[in-house]
Short mmCIF file of C-alpha atoms in Angstrom, two decimals:
data_model
loop_
_atom_site.label_atom_id
_atom_site.label_comp_id
_atom_site.label_asym_id
_atom_site.label_seq_id
_atom_site.Cartn_x
_atom_site.Cartn_y
_atom_site.Cartn_z
CA SER Q 1 71.40 68.52 92.71
CA VAL Q 2 72.62 72.11 92.43
CA LYS Q 3 71.70 74.67 89.78
CA ILE Q 4 74.86 76.40 88.54
CA PRO Q 5 74.19 79.95 87.30
CA LYS Q 6 75.66 81.02 83.95
CA GLY Q 7 78.89 82.95 83.91
CA VAL Q 8 80.45 81.47 87.08
CA LYS Q 9 84.24 81.41 87.27
CA ASP Q 10 86.79 78.95 88.57
CA GLY Q 11 87.15 79.25 92.35
CA GLN Q 12 83.83 81.05 92.78
CA LYS Q 13 81.74 80.12 95.87
CA LEU Q 14 78.07 79.22 95.80
CA LYS Q 15 76.12 79.49 99.03
CA LEU Q 16 73.25 77.07 99.65
CA THR Q 17 71.28 78.47 102.58
CA SER Q 18 70.27 75.92 105.25
CA GLU Q 19 71.74 73.01 103.27
CA GLY Q 20 74.65 72.36 105.63
CA ASP Q 21 74.83 70.27 108.78
CA GLU Q 22 72.31 70.54 111.57
CA GLY Q 23 73.36 72.77 114.43
CA LEU Q 24 74.25 71.49 117.91
CA ASN Q 25 71.42 70.14 120.03
CA GLY Q 26 68.95 70.24 117.14
CA GLY Q 27 69.79 73.79 116.11
CA ALA Q 28 69.10 75.23 112.68
CA PHE Q 29 70.87 73.84 109.65
CA GLY Q 30 73.94 75.76 108.57
CA ASP Q 31 74.81 76.95 105.12
CA LEU Q 32 76.64 74.82 102.57
CA TYR Q 33 79.34 76.47 100.45
CA ILE Q 34 80.48 74.96 97.18
CA ILE Q 35 83.74 76.10 95.63
CA LEU Q 36 83.63 75.57 91.87
CA LYS Q 37 86.46 74.00 89.94
CA ILE Q 38 85.93 74.51 86.21
CA SER Q 39 87.73 72.15 83.87
CA GLU Q 40 89.52 73.50 80.80
CA HIS Q 41 87.79 72.95 77.49
CA ALA Q 42 89.70 71.21 74.69
CA LEU Q 43 88.86 73.94 72.16
CA PHE Q 44 87.79 77.12 73.99
CA LYS Q 45 90.11 79.07 76.28
CA LEU Q 46 88.59 81.57 78.73
CA LYS Q 47 90.66 84.73 79.06
CA GLU Q 48 90.21 88.10 80.77
CA ASN Q 49 86.98 90.10 80.45
CA ASN Q 50 84.93 86.96 79.70
CA ASP Q 51 86.64 86.62 76.34
CA ILE Q 52 86.88 83.23 74.65
CA TRP Q 53 89.84 82.39 72.42
CA VAL Q 54 90.07 79.57 69.92
CA GLU Q 55 92.69 78.57 67.36
CA TYR Q 56 91.14 77.46 64.09
CA PRO Q 57 92.77 75.79 61.07
CA LEU Q 58 92.34 77.81 57.89
CA PRO Q 59 92.61 76.00 54.56
CA LEU Q 60 95.42 77.38 52.40
CA HIS Q 61 93.14 78.25 49.48
CA ILE Q 62 90.83 80.33 51.71
CA ALA Q 63 93.83 82.13 53.26
CA CYS Q 64 95.00 83.05 49.76
CA LEU Q 65 91.71 83.72 47.96
CA GLY Q 66 89.36 84.63 50.81
CA GLY Q 67 86.02 83.05 51.55
CA SER Q 68 83.94 82.10 54.53
CA ILE Q 69 84.28 79.45 57.22
CA GLU Q 70 82.01 78.23 60.01
CA VAL Q 71 83.61 78.62 63.43
CA PRO Q 72 82.32 77.12 66.67
CA THR Q 73 81.22 79.44 69.48
CA LEU Q 74 79.67 78.75 72.89
CA THR Q 75 76.21 79.19 71.38
CA GLY Q 76 76.70 77.38 68.05
CA LYS Q 77 78.46 77.87 64.74
CA VAL Q 78 78.92 81.33 63.21
CA GLU Q 79 79.95 82.16 59.65
CA LEU Q 80 83.13 84.22 59.49
CA THR Q 81 84.27 86.03 56.33
CA ILE Q 82 87.98 85.68 55.65
CA PRO Q 83 89.57 88.34 53.40
CA ALA Q 84 92.02 87.32 50.68
CA LEU Q 85 95.69 87.08 51.69
CA THR Q 86 94.96 86.42 55.37
CA PRO Q 87 98.22 85.52 57.15
CA SER Q 88 98.54 82.69 59.63
CA GLY Q 89 98.08 84.02 63.17
CA LYS Q 90 95.53 86.70 62.18
CA VAL Q 91 92.94 87.24 64.93
CA PHE Q 92 89.27 87.95 64.27
CA ARG Q 93 86.80 89.18 66.92
CA ILE Q 94 83.09 88.41 67.26
CA LYS Q 95 81.67 90.81 69.85
CA GLY Q 96 79.20 89.41 72.38
CA LYS Q 97 79.83 85.72 71.58
CA GLY Q 98 82.18 85.12 74.51
CA PHE Q 99 81.55 83.94 78.07
CA PRO Q 100 78.39 85.21 79.80
CA ASN Q 101 78.72 87.94 82.40
CA ASP Q 102 77.62 86.61 85.81
CA LYS Q 103 76.48 90.10 86.82
CA GLY Q 104 74.07 90.44 83.90
CA GLY Q 105 76.24 92.69 81.75
CA GLU Q 106 77.39 92.15 78.19
CA ASN Q 107 79.01 88.85 77.23
CA GLY Q 108 82.69 88.81 76.40
CA SER Q 109 84.01 88.59 72.85
CA HIS Q 110 84.94 85.48 70.91
CA TYR Q 111 88.40 85.66 69.32
CA ILE Q 112 89.43 83.34 66.51
CA LYS Q 113 93.13 82.98 65.74
CA VAL Q 114 93.41 81.39 62.31
CA LEU Q 115 96.35 79.14 61.58
CA VAL Q 116 96.94 78.44 57.91
CA ASP Q 117 96.76 74.70 57.38
CA ILE Q 118 99.69 73.68 55.18
CA PRO Q 119 99.14 70.31 53.43
CA GLN Q 120 101.29 67.42 54.61
CA SER Q 121 101.62 66.09 51.07
CA LEU Q 122 101.03 67.34 47.53
CA THR Q 123 99.93 65.65 44.34
CA ASP Q 124 102.12 66.09 41.25
CA GLU Q 125 99.56 68.54 39.90
CA GLU Q 126 99.68 70.60 43.11
CA LYS Q 127 103.48 70.61 43.04
CA GLU Q 128 103.45 71.93 39.49
CA PHE Q 129 100.94 74.61 40.48
CA PHE Q 130 103.13 75.87 43.32
CA LYS Q 131 106.21 75.76 41.06
CA SER Q 132 104.32 77.94 38.57
CA LEU Q 133 103.87 80.57 41.30
CA SER Q 134 107.62 80.95 41.82
CA THR Q 135 109.72 83.37 39.79
CA LYS Q 136 113.38 83.55 38.77
CA ASP Q 137 113.78 86.61 41.02
CA TYR Q 138 112.77 84.69 44.15
CA ILE Q 139 115.76 84.09 46.43
CA LEU Q 140 115.50 81.63 49.28
CA ALA Q 141 116.57 82.97 52.64
CA LYS Q 142 119.38 80.42 52.87
CA ASP Q 143 120.81 81.73 49.58
CA GLN Q 144 120.94 85.34 50.78
CA LYS Q 145 124.33 86.70 51.81
#
């Protein structure tokens, strides 16, 4: 059983004093070194400066109208205010909610990249609503010359 300190990185060595093999002819026990291999998380991506990045689906109506969403962080969920007309790919930063600093300094930041979640299907009512948003002056890119 080994206690892993917070903030360790992939490839970092831990030294366990006198936990290795016994020396020759009954000599003192040597040190045991453990090289850490940290698995990737399915949601959180560790980047430089102890920053955590996550991609988060943003419902279309919140992207258009604004609102708040709960986003997961390493220490639990945090409410994030989304301004109206937020484009897909917009990045928000929550300072101090990233990966812990192994040297006791400030934690990294937590970055949330929102990806507007476009519905896979629409009801007839939703189709009519989106049609009502279009105008006669709107020209599709394929129709431009």
